[in-house]
PDB file of C-alpha atoms in Angstrom:
ATOM      1  CA  GLY A   1      26.950   7.945 -17.590  1.00 52.00           C
ATOM      2  CA  GLN A   2      29.879   9.365 -19.421  1.00 57.00           C
ATOM      3  CA  GLN A   3      31.492  12.331 -17.702  1.00 75.00           C
ATOM      4  CA  VAL A   4      32.533  15.394 -19.648  1.00 89.00           C
ATOM      5  CA  MET A   5      34.178  17.979 -17.425  1.00 93.00           C
ATOM      6  CA  GLN A   6      33.910  21.594 -18.516  1.00 96.00           C
ATOM      7  CA  ILE A   7      35.875  24.482 -16.989  1.00 96.00           C
ATOM      8  CA  PRO A   8      35.650  27.154 -15.839  1.00 96.00           C
ATOM      9  CA  GLN A   9      32.065  27.395 -14.588  1.00 94.00           C
ATOM     10  CA  TYR A  10      32.074  31.181 -14.856  1.00 95.00           C
ATOM     11  CA  GLN A  11      34.314  33.703 -16.575  1.00 97.00           C
ATOM     12  CA  HIS A  12      34.163  37.467 -16.264  1.00 97.00           C
ATOM     13  CA  VAL A  13      36.043  39.473 -18.892  1.00 97.00           C
ATOM     14  CA  GLN A  14      36.294  43.061 -19.990  1.00 98.00           C
ATOM     15  CA  GLU A  15      35.026  43.699 -23.486  1.00 98.00           C
ATOM     16  CA  GLY A  16      37.902  43.148 -25.891  1.00 98.00           C
ATOM     17  CA  GLU A  17      39.633  40.473 -23.810  1.00 98.00           C
ATOM     18  CA  ASP A  18      39.908  36.881 -24.959  1.00 98.00           C
ATOM     19  CA  PHE A  19      37.987  33.926 -23.489  1.00 98.00           C
ATOM     20  CA  THR A  20      38.553  30.172 -23.475  1.00 98.00           C
ATOM     21  CA  THR A  21      36.486  27.271 -22.184  1.00 98.00           C
ATOM     22  CA  TYR A  22      37.675  23.663 -22.002  1.00 98.00           C
ATOM     23  CA  CYS A  23      36.057  20.251 -22.083  1.00 97.00           C
ATOM     24  CA  ASN A  24      37.863  17.145 -20.883  1.00 96.00           C
ATOM     25  CA  SER A  25      36.959  13.464 -20.906  1.00 93.00           C
ATOM     26  CA  SER A  26      38.691  10.396 -19.493  1.00 91.00           C
ATOM     27  CA  THR A  27      37.510   8.356 -22.479  1.00 89.00           C
ATOM     28  CA  THR A  28      37.922   8.776 -26.209  1.00 91.00           C
ATOM     29  CA  LEU A  29      35.149  10.767 -27.811  1.00 89.00           C
ATOM     30  CA  SER A  30      33.576  10.064 -31.189  1.00 87.00           C
ATOM     31  CA  ASN A  31      32.982  13.725 -31.788  1.00 89.00           C
ATOM     32  CA  ILE A  32      32.271  16.892 -29.860  1.00 93.00           C
ATOM     33  CA  GLN A  33      29.713  19.602 -30.386  1.00 94.00           C
ATOM     34  CA  TRP A  34      29.509  23.111 -29.016  1.00 97.00           C
ATOM     35  CA  TYR A  35      26.335  25.024 -28.196  1.00 97.00           C
ATOM     36  CA  LYS A  36      25.610  28.567 -27.018  1.00 98.00           C
ATOM     37  CA  GLN A  37      22.707  29.483 -24.770  1.00 97.00           C
ATOM     38  CA  ARG A  38      21.868  33.148 -24.387  1.00 96.00           C
ATOM     39  CA  PRO A  39      20.344  34.248 -21.043  1.00 93.00           C
ATOM     40  CA  GLY A  40      16.684  33.224 -21.009  1.00 91.00           C
ATOM     41  CA  GLY A  41      17.089  31.284 -24.236  1.00 94.00           C
ATOM     42  CA  HIS A  42      17.737  27.759 -25.412  1.00 96.00           C
ATOM     43  CA  PRO A  43      20.959  26.099 -26.614  1.00 96.00           C
ATOM     44  CA  VAL A  44      21.861  26.734 -30.231  1.00 97.00           C
ATOM     45  CA  PHE A  45      24.292  24.545 -32.153  1.00 95.00           C
ATOM     46  CA  LEU A  46      27.598  26.186 -33.059  1.00 96.00           C
ATOM     47  CA  ILE A  47      29.814  23.470 -34.511  1.00 95.00           C
ATOM     48  CA  GLN A  48      30.795  19.798 -34.528  1.00 93.00           C
ATOM     49  CA  LEU A  49      34.373  18.471 -34.499  1.00 94.00           C
ATOM     50  CA  VAL A  50      35.102  14.916 -35.552  1.00 92.00           C
ATOM     51  CA  LYS A  51      38.757  14.461 -36.506  1.00 94.00           C
ATOM     52  CA  SER A  52      41.735  14.179 -34.197  1.00 96.00           C
ATOM     53  CA  GLY A  53      43.516  17.550 -33.944  1.00 97.00           C
ATOM     54  CA  GLU A  54      40.772  19.313 -35.886  1.00 97.00           C
ATOM     55  CA  VAL A  55      40.612  23.114 -35.730  1.00 98.00           C
ATOM     56  CA  LYS A  56      37.678  25.127 -37.032  1.00 97.00           C
ATOM     57  CA  LYS A  57      37.053  28.853 -37.023  1.00 97.00           C
ATOM     58  CA  GLN A  58      33.901  30.928 -37.111  1.00 97.00           C
ATOM     59  CA  LYS A  59      34.827  34.614 -37.218  1.00 97.00           C
ATOM     60  CA  ARG A  60      36.240  35.314 -33.713  1.00 98.00           C
ATOM     61  CA  LEU A  61      35.554  31.776 -32.442  1.00 98.00           C
ATOM     62  CA  THR A  62      38.162  29.016 -32.705  1.00 98.00           C
ATOM     63  CA  PHE A  63      37.294  25.414 -31.874  1.00 98.00           C
ATOM     64  CA  GLN A  64      39.862  22.669 -31.307  1.00 98.00           C
ATOM     65  CA  PHE A  65      39.637  18.901 -30.831  1.00 97.00           C
ATOM     66  CA  GLY A  66      42.598  17.276 -29.111  1.00 97.00           C
ATOM     67  CA  GLU A  67      44.922  14.811 -30.786  1.00 96.00           C
ATOM     68  CA  ALA A  68      43.739  12.030 -28.482  1.00 96.00           C
ATOM     69  CA  LYS A  69      40.081  13.056 -28.935  1.00 94.00           C
ATOM     70  CA  LYS A  70      39.672  13.419 -25.185  1.00 95.00           C
ATOM     71  CA  ASN A  71      39.535  17.193 -24.919  1.00 96.00           C
ATOM     72  CA  SER A  72      38.300  20.247 -26.750  1.00 98.00           C
ATOM     73  CA  SER A  73      38.380  24.002 -26.405  1.00 98.00           C
ATOM     74  CA  LEU A  74      36.470  27.038 -27.581  1.00 98.00           C
ATOM     75  CA  HIS A  75      38.382  30.309 -27.800  1.00 98.00           C
ATOM     76  CA  ILE A  76      36.816  33.706 -28.434  1.00 98.00           C
ATOM     77  CA  THR A  77      39.104  36.523 -29.529  1.00 98.00           C
ATOM     78  CA  ALA A  78      38.287  40.104 -28.507  1.00 98.00           C
ATOM     79  CA  THR A  79      34.983  39.406 -26.761  1.00 98.00           C
ATOM     80  CA  GLN A  80      31.941  41.555 -27.380  1.00 98.00           C
ATOM     81  CA  THR A  81      28.804  42.015 -25.278  1.00 96.00           C
ATOM     82  CA  THR A  82      26.937  39.879 -27.807  1.00 97.00           C
ATOM     83  CA  ASP A  83      29.107  36.918 -26.744  1.00 98.00           C
ATOM     84  CA  VAL A  84      27.403  36.811 -23.334  1.00 98.00           C
ATOM     85  CA  GLY A  85      25.842  33.447 -22.564  1.00 97.00           C
ATOM     86  CA  THR A  86      26.611  29.911 -21.506  1.00 97.00           C
ATOM     87  CA  TYR A  87      28.724  27.705 -23.753  1.00 98.00           C
ATOM     88  CA  PHE A  88      28.213  23.943 -23.598  1.00 97.00           C
ATOM     89  CA  CYS A  89      30.140  21.074 -25.057  1.00 96.00           C
ATOM     90  CA  ALA A  90      28.342  17.820 -25.853  1.00 94.00           C
ATOM     91  CA  SER A  91      29.725  14.469 -26.890  1.00 90.00           C
ATOM     92  CA  ARG A  92      29.321  10.730 -26.988  1.00 78.00           C
ATOM     93  CA  GLN A  93      31.823   7.963 -26.439  1.00 63.00           C
ATOM     94  CA  SER A  94      33.613   6.491 -29.394  1.00 61.00           C
ATOM     95  CA  GLY A  95      31.577   3.584 -30.737  1.00 64.00           C
ATOM     96  CA  GLY A  96      28.558   4.422 -28.621  1.00 61.00           C
ATOM     97  CA  SER A  97      25.069   5.144 -29.860  1.00 66.00           C
ATOM     98  CA  TYR A  98      24.287   8.803 -30.068  1.00 72.00           C
ATOM     99  CA  ILE A  99      23.123   9.724 -26.609  1.00 80.00           C
ATOM    100  CA  PRO A 100      24.557  13.214 -26.179  1.00 83.00           C
ATOM    101  CA  THR A 101      26.111  14.070 -22.836  1.00 87.00           C
ATOM    102  CA  PHE A 102      26.566  17.724 -21.972  1.00 92.00           C
ATOM    103  CA  GLY A 103      29.204  19.428 -19.906  1.00 93.00           C
ATOM    104  CA  ARG A 104      27.980  21.764 -17.157  1.00 93.00           C
ATOM    105  CA  GLY A 105      28.702  24.792 -19.280  1.00 95.00           C
ATOM    106  CA  THR A 106      30.785  27.927 -18.925  1.00 97.00           C
ATOM    107  CA  SER A 107      28.916  31.176 -18.344  1.00 96.00           C
ATOM    108  CA  LEU A 108      30.631  34.129 -20.009  1.00 97.00           C
ATOM    109  CA  ILE A 109      29.988  37.578 -18.608  1.00 97.00           C
ATOM    110  CA  VAL A 110      31.372  40.476 -20.648  1.00 97.00           C
ATOM    111  CA  HIS A 111      31.756  43.845 -18.948  1.00 96.00           C
ATOM    112  CA  PRO A 112      31.562  46.871 -21.270  1.00 92.00           C
TER     113      PRO A 112
ATOM    114  CA  ASP B   1      15.580  26.850 -33.495  1.00 47.00           C
ATOM    115  CA  GLY B   2      12.554  26.853 -35.736  1.00 54.00           C
ATOM    116  CA  GLY B   3      10.667  23.622 -36.166  1.00 92.00           C
ATOM    117  CA  ILE B   4      10.379  22.556 -32.527  1.00 96.00           C
ATOM    118  CA  THR B   5       7.569  23.917 -30.421  1.00 97.00           C
ATOM    119  CA  GLN B   6       7.343  23.509 -26.669  1.00 97.00           C
ATOM    120  CA  SER B   7       4.324  24.504 -24.647  1.00 96.00           C
ATOM    121  CA  PRO B   8       3.486  25.982 -22.310  1.00 96.00           C
ATOM    122  CA  LYS B   9       6.333  28.419 -21.720  1.00 96.00           C
ATOM    123  CA  TYR B  10       5.544  28.540 -17.993  1.00 96.00           C
ATOM    124  CA  LEU B  11       3.784  25.875 -15.943  1.00 95.00           C
ATOM    125  CA  PHE B  12       2.858  25.619 -12.295  1.00 92.00           C
ATOM    126  CA  ARG B  13       2.299  22.347 -10.505  1.00 89.00           C
ATOM    127  CA  LYS B  14       0.432  21.730  -7.296  1.00 89.00           C
ATOM    128  CA  GLU B  15       1.416  19.062  -4.798  1.00 84.00           C
ATOM    129  CA  GLY B  16       0.366  15.581  -5.915  1.00 86.00           C
ATOM    130  CA  GLN B  17      -0.457  16.717  -9.432  1.00 92.00           C
ATOM    131  CA  ASN B  18       0.804  15.266 -12.705  1.00 94.00           C
ATOM    132  CA  VAL B  19       1.569  17.757 -15.453  1.00 95.00           C
ATOM    133  CA  THR B  20       2.401  17.209 -19.107  1.00 97.00           C
ATOM    134  CA  LEU B  21       4.825  19.253 -21.184  1.00 97.00           C
ATOM    135  CA  SER B  22       4.257  19.302 -24.907  1.00 98.00           C
ATOM    136  CA  CYS B  23       6.963  18.987 -27.578  1.00 98.00           C
ATOM    137  CA  GLU B  24       6.159  18.960 -31.305  1.00 98.00           C
ATOM    138  CA  GLN B  25       8.564  19.046 -34.256  1.00 97.00           C
ATOM    139  CA  ASN B  26       7.973  19.401 -37.977  1.00 96.00           C
ATOM    140  CA  LEU B  27      11.562  18.658 -39.003  1.00 95.00           C
ATOM    141  CA  ASN B  28      10.862  14.989 -39.793  1.00 93.00           C
ATOM    142  CA  HIS B  29      13.506  14.011 -37.240  1.00 92.00           C
ATOM    143  CA  ASP B  30      13.662  10.460 -35.944  1.00 91.00           C
ATOM    144  CA  ALA B  31      15.303  11.186 -32.581  1.00 91.00           C
ATOM    145  CA  MET B  32      13.857  13.289 -29.778  1.00 94.00           C
ATOM    146  CA  TYR B  33      15.151  14.069 -26.305  1.00 95.00           C
ATOM    147  CA  TRP B  34      14.084  15.629 -23.028  1.00 97.00           C
ATOM    148  CA  TYR B  35      16.601  17.465 -20.868  1.00 96.00           C
ATOM    149  CA  ARG B  36      16.295  19.072 -17.490  1.00 97.00           C
ATOM    150  CA  GLN B  37      18.329  22.204 -16.752  1.00 96.00           C
ATOM    151  CA  ASP B  38      19.046  23.437 -13.228  1.00 93.00           C
ATOM    152  CA  PRO B  39      21.300  26.419 -12.492  1.00 83.00           C
ATOM    153  CA  GLY B  40      24.932  25.355 -12.590  1.00 74.00           C
ATOM    154  CA  GLN B  41      24.028  21.763 -13.517  1.00 79.00           C
ATOM    155  CA  GLY B  42      24.116  21.860 -17.263  1.00 87.00           C
ATOM    156  CA  LEU B  43      21.672  19.686 -19.204  1.00 93.00           C
ATOM    157  CA  ARG B  44      20.721  16.284 -17.815  1.00 94.00           C
ATOM    158  CA  LEU B  45      19.015  13.696 -19.985  1.00 93.00           C
ATOM    159  CA  ILE B  46      15.599  12.502 -18.801  1.00 96.00           C
ATOM    160  CA  TYR B  47      14.333  10.344 -21.684  1.00 96.00           C
ATOM    161  CA  TYR B  48      15.117   9.881 -25.329  1.00 94.00           C
ATOM    162  CA  SER B  49      13.467   8.244 -28.316  1.00 94.00           C
ATOM    163  CA  GLN B  50      15.282   7.215 -31.468  1.00 89.00           C
ATOM    164  CA  ILE B  51      12.226   5.994 -33.324  1.00 90.00           C
ATOM    165  CA  VAL B  52       8.455   6.061 -33.074  1.00 93.00           C
ATOM    166  CA  ASN B  53       6.933   3.757 -30.438  1.00 94.00           C
ATOM    167  CA  ASP B  54      10.257   3.328 -28.696  1.00 94.00           C
ATOM    168  CA  PHE B  55      11.957   5.300 -25.927  1.00 95.00           C
ATOM    169  CA  GLN B  56      14.671   4.818 -23.346  1.00 94.00           C
ATOM    170  CA  LYS B  57      15.458   6.181 -19.892  1.00 94.00           C
ATOM    171  CA  GLY B  58      18.183   8.748 -19.544  1.00 92.00           C
ATOM    172  CA  ASP B  59      20.238   9.592 -16.475  1.00 90.00           C
ATOM    173  CA  ILE B  60      17.404  11.059 -14.366  1.00 95.00           C
ATOM    174  CA  ALA B  61      14.185   9.320 -15.499  1.00 97.00           C
ATOM    175  CA  GLU B  62      12.690   8.697 -12.050  1.00 96.00           C
ATOM    176  CA  GLY B  63       9.430  10.602 -11.580  1.00 96.00           C
ATOM    177  CA  TYR B  64       8.964  11.203 -15.305  1.00 97.00           C
ATOM    178  CA  SER B  65       7.187   9.385 -18.128  1.00 98.00           C
ATOM    179  CA  VAL B  66       7.019   9.850 -21.911  1.00 98.00           C
ATOM    180  CA  SER B  67       5.288   8.502 -24.974  1.00 97.00           C
ATOM    181  CA  ARG B  68       6.183   8.500 -28.679  1.00 97.00           C
ATOM    182  CA  GLU B  69       3.044   7.543 -30.548  1.00 97.00           C
ATOM    183  CA  LYS B  70       3.772   9.905 -33.424  1.00 97.00           C
ATOM    184  CA  LYS B  71       7.046  10.911 -35.021  1.00 96.00           C
ATOM    185  CA  GLU B  72       6.296  14.598 -34.489  1.00 97.00           C
ATOM    186  CA  SER B  73       5.361  14.435 -30.821  1.00 98.00           C
ATOM    187  CA  PHE B  74       7.226  13.519 -27.630  1.00 98.00           C
ATOM    188  CA  PRO B  75       5.287  14.686 -24.551  1.00 98.00           C
ATOM    189  CA  LEU B  76       6.835  14.538 -21.091  1.00 98.00           C
ATOM    190  CA  THR B  77       4.743  13.926 -17.966  1.00 97.00           C
ATOM    191  CA  VAL B  78       6.133  15.067 -14.641  1.00 96.00           C
ATOM    192  CA  THR B  79       4.465  12.833 -12.100  1.00 95.00           C
ATOM    193  CA  SER B  80       3.798  13.403  -8.407  1.00 91.00           C
ATOM    194  CA  ALA B  81       6.678  11.012  -7.724  1.00 90.00           C
ATOM    195  CA  GLN B  82       9.107  13.721  -8.871  1.00 91.00           C
ATOM    196  CA  LYS B  83       9.684  15.540  -5.582  1.00 88.00           C
ATOM    197  CA  ASN B  84      11.800  18.365  -6.926  1.00 91.00           C
ATOM    198  CA  PRO B  85      10.317  19.239 -10.317  1.00 93.00           C
ATOM    199  CA  THR B  86      11.180  22.934 -10.406  1.00 95.00           C
ATOM    200  CA  ALA B  87      13.491  23.353 -13.386  1.00 96.00           C
ATOM    201  CA  PHE B  88      13.768  24.470 -16.996  1.00 97.00           C
ATOM    202  CA  TYR B  89      12.807  21.629 -19.352  1.00 98.00           C
ATOM    203  CA  LEU B  90      14.213  21.469 -22.858  1.00 98.00           C
ATOM    204  CA  CYS B  91      13.075  19.264 -25.692  1.00 98.00           C
ATOM    205  CA  ALA B  92      15.397  18.554 -28.606  1.00 96.00           C
ATOM    206  CA  SER B  93      15.408  16.581 -31.822  1.00 95.00           C
ATOM    207  CA  SER B  94      17.979  15.352 -34.309  1.00 91.00           C
ATOM    208  CA  PRO B  95      17.797  13.563 -37.657  1.00 85.00           C
ATOM    209  CA  GLY B  96      18.961  10.361 -35.991  1.00 71.00           C
ATOM    210  CA  GLY B  97      21.900   7.972 -36.059  1.00 61.00           C
ATOM    211  CA  ALA B  98      21.180   6.460 -39.464  1.00 62.00           C
ATOM    212  CA  SER B  99      21.562   9.866 -41.090  1.00 60.00           C
ATOM    213  CA  GLY B 100      24.965  10.472 -39.482  1.00 64.00           C
ATOM    214  CA  ILE B 101      23.814  13.967 -38.512  1.00 64.00           C
ATOM    215  CA  GLU B 102      24.026  14.500 -34.779  1.00 80.00           C
ATOM    216  CA  LYS B 103      23.224  18.185 -34.414  1.00 88.00           C
ATOM    217  CA  LEU B 104      20.537  18.858 -31.822  1.00 93.00           C
ATOM    218  CA  PHE B 105      17.736  21.347 -32.437  1.00 94.00           C
ATOM    219  CA  PHE B 106      16.189  22.683 -29.233  1.00 96.00           C
ATOM    220  CA  GLY B 107      12.772  24.051 -28.415  1.00 97.00           C
ATOM    221  CA  SER B 108      12.420  27.265 -26.448  1.00 96.00           C
ATOM    222  CA  GLY B 109      11.825  25.411 -23.183  1.00 97.00           C
ATOM    223  CA  THR B 110       9.238  25.184 -20.412  1.00 97.00           C
ATOM    224  CA  GLN B 111       9.857  26.613 -16.953  1.00 96.00           C
ATOM    225  CA  LEU B 112       8.094  24.421 -14.403  1.00 95.00           C
ATOM    226  CA  SER B 113       7.528  25.672 -10.869  1.00 93.00           C
ATOM    227  CA  VAL B 114       5.833  24.168  -7.833  1.00 88.00           C
ATOM    228  CA  LEU B 115       3.058  26.123  -6.108  1.00 82.00           C
TER     229      LEU B 115
END
């Protein structure tokens, strides 16, 4: 199936530092979604990006979709302990039916 | 998210036994999915259904079976042919392709372990 590479796998930060996770694909994506899974919980939808070069913000979170629609990033400014969890990107190929493929996720650990 | 119920929360399977995981949604969604989550592996698609009475294999369907007799229900059976069933199983639903809405709503998951 379609491969969506997500890096890094883990990220340790001190509270107040910034954090970024990246998703990359070798093929053009129709859209990309981001989910957050708290420890012991289930993934929860954060946002969907559709347009080339799109940037969306949710408080301290900034989401970007690349100009070529092959990569995306999630940036958190000034992390807090409530940001702890695993962040997943999910996508489907351009023109494909919606069978969502997930990246392996980036686990964020925030040290107080 | 509210609206999707998975049960049980924990399940233990003996050797050679089939077990069934329940997934029910009251969101009137057309599409439903089963994912398997292993540590460090992300979410891998087992089966999906885009409409009642129809379902398709995902990337890791071997050793699993599903049915979609009702719109609200999409049970997953882990058969004895699945030799490494220990994992966290997540059910999800979405309004479906015709609606143009692709957001997934997840249940709270079932942790399956082998005795």
